[in-house]
Short mmCIF file of C-alpha atoms in Angstrom, two decimals:
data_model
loop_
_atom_site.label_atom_id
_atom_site.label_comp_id
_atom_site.label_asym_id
_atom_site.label_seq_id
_atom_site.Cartn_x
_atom_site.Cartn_y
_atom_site.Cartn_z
CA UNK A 1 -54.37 -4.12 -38.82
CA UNK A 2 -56.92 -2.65 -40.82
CA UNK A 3 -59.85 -5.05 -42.28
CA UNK A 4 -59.36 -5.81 -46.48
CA UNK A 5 -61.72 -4.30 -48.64
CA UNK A 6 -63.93 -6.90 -49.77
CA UNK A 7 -63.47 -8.53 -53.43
CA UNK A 8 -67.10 -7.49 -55.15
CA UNK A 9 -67.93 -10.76 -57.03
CA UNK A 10 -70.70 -11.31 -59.73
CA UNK A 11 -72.39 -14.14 -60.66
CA UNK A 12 -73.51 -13.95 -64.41
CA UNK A 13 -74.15 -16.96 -66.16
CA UNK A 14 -74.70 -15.44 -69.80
CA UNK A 15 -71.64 -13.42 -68.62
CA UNK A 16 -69.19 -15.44 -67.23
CA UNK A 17 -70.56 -18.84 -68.45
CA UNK A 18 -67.44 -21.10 -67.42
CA UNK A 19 -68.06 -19.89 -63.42
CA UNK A 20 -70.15 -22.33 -61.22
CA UNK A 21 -72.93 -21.13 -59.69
CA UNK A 22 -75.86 -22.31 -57.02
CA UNK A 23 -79.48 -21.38 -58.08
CA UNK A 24 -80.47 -21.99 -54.35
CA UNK A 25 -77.72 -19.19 -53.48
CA UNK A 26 -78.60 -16.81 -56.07
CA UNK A 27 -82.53 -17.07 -55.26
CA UNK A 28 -81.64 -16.73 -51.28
CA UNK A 29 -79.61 -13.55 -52.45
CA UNK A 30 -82.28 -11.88 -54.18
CA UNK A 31 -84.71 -12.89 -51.53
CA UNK A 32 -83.27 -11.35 -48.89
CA UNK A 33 -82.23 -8.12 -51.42
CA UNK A 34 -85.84 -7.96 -52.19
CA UNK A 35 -86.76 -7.57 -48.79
CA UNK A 36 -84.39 -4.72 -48.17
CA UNK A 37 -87.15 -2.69 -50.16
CA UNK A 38 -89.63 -1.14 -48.32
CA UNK A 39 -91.66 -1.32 -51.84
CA UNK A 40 -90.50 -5.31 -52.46
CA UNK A 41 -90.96 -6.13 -49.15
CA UNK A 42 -94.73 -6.17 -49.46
CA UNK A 43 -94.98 -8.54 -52.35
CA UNK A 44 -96.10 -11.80 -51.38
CA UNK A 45 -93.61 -14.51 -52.13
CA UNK A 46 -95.49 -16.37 -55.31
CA UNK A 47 -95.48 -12.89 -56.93
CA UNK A 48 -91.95 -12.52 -56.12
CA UNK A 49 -90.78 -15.92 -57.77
CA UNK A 50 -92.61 -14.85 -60.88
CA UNK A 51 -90.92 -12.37 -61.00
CA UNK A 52 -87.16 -14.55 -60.30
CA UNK A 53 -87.74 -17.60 -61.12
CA UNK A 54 -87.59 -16.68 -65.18
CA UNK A 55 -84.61 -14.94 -64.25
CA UNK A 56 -82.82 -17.47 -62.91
CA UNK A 57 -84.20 -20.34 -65.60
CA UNK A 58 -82.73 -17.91 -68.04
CA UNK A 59 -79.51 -16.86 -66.42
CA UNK A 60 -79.64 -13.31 -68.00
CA UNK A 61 -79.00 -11.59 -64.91
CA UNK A 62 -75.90 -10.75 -62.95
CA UNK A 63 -76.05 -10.77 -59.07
CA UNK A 64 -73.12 -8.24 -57.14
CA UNK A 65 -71.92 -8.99 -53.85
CA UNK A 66 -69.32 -7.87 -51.79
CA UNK A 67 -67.53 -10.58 -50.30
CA UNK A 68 -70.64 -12.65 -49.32
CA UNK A 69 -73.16 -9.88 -48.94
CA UNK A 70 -75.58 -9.76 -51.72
CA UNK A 71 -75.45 -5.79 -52.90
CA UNK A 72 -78.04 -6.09 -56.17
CA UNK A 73 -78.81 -7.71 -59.31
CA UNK A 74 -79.67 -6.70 -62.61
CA UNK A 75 -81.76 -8.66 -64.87
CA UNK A 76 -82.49 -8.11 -69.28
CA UNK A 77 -84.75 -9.83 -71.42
CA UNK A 78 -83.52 -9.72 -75.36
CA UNK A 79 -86.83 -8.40 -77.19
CA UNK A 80 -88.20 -7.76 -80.46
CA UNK A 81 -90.14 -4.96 -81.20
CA UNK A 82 -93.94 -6.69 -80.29
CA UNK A 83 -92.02 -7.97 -77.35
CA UNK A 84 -91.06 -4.63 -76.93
CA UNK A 85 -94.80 -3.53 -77.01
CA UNK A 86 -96.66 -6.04 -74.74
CA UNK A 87 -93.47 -5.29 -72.19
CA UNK A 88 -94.52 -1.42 -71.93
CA UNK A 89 -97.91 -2.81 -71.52
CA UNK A 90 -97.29 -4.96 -68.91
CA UNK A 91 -94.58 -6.77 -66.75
CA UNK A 92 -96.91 -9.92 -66.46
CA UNK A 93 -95.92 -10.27 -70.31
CA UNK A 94 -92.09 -11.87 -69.13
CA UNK A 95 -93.72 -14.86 -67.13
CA UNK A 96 -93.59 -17.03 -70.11
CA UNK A 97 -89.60 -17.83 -69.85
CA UNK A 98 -89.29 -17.83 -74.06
CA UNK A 99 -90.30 -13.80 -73.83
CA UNK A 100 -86.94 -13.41 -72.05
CA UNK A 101 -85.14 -14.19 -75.70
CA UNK A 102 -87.09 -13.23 -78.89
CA UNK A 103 -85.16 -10.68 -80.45
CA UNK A 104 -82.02 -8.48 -80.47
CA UNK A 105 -82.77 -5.49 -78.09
CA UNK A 106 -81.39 -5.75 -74.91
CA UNK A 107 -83.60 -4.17 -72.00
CA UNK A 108 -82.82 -4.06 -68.55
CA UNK A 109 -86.19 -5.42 -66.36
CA UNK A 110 -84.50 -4.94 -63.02
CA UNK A 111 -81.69 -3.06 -61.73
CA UNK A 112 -82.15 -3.44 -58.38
CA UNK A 113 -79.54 -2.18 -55.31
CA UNK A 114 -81.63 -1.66 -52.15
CA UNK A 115 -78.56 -0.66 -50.24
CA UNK A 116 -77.24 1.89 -52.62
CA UNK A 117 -74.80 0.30 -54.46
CA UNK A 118 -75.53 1.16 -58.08
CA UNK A 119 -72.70 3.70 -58.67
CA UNK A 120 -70.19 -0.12 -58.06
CA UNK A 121 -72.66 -2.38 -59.85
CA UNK A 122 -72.57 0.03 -63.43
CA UNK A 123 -68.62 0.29 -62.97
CA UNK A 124 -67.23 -3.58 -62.02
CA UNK A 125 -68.46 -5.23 -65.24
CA UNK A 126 -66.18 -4.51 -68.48
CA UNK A 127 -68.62 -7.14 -70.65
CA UNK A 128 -71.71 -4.84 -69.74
CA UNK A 129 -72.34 -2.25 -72.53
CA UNK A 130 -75.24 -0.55 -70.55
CA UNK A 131 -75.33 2.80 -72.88
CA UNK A 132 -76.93 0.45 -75.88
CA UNK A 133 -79.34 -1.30 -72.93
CA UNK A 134 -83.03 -0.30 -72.47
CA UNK A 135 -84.90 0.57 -69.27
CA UNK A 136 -88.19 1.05 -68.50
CA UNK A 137 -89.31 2.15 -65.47
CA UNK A 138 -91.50 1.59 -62.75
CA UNK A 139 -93.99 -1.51 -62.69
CA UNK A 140 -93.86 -1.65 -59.22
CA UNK A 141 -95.54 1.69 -57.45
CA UNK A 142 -98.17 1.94 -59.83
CA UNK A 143 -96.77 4.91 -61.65
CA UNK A 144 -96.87 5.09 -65.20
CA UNK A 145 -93.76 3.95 -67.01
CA UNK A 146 -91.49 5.25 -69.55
CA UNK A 147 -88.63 4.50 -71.99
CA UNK A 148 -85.27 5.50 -71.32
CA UNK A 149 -81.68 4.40 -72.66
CA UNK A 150 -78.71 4.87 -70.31
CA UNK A 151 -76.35 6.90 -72.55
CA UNK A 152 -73.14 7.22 -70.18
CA UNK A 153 -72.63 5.76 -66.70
CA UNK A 154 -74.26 9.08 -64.35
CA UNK A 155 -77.17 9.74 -66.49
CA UNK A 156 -80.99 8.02 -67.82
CA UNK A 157 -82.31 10.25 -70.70
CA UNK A 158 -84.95 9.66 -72.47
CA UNK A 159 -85.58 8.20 -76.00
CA UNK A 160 -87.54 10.46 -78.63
CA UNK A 161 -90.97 9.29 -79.28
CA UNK A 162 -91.84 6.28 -81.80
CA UNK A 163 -93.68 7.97 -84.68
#
């Protein structure tokens, strides 16, 4: 008899606010997804919970797993448009846990599936708009970053310059 395809489950709590979730779990989960990453793996563990730990405090982050494997997470801050600024400036600007919820843009500050499993993560959740979300990419790697809206579900493009 063949084995069932496992159920992919999210845990959301600005999603799905009426399902219980375990902050221990969900930090254990992104733990060990974070250490799937040959680039996450070498940040030490305080820089790693600032990073999280606002996440989780917040709950603006959904966490995909299928069955009990942990596939990825995303995480969004809500900014306005100084928000916006000191973001593209620097990461470091999102430890203060109020940053996370100062305005009406939605950006995504992590989309993270070390195993490959972004293609399931942008398709499973109906009450995810991601074409009106923001990105910005990298912090991590050192490499300069840049603005980019997700404007259907195979593409980034990016945004035409603020003037």
């Amino acid at each position: 008899m063949p084995n069932p395809t496992p159920t992919l489950n999210i845990i959301s709590p600005k999603l799905f606010p009426d399902k219980v979730w375990n902050e221990s779990e969900v930090l254990g989960a992104i733990t060990w997804l974070w250490y799937q990453s040959p680039v996450h793996r070498q940040v030490d563990i305080a820089e790693m919970m600032a990073y999280v730990l606002p996440v989780l405090k917040n709950g603006q982050f959904a966490l995909f797993s299928l069955g009990v494997q942990p596939i990825g997470y995303i995480s969004w801050a809500y900014f306005d448009e100084v928000a916006e600024v000191h973001y593209l400036q620097s990461d470091r600007y999102l430890r203060n846990n109020s940053d996370w919820n100062c305005g009406d843009n939605i950006w995504i500050i992590q989309w993270f599936a070390p195993l490959g499993h972004s293609h399931q993560m942008r398709y499973c959740c109906p009450k995810c708009d991601y074409r009106t979300w923001l990105y910005h990419y990298p912090h991590f790697g050192g490499t300069a970053g840049f603005e980019q809206r997700l404007t259907d579900a195979n593409r980034f493009s990016r945004l035409p310059e603020k003037h």
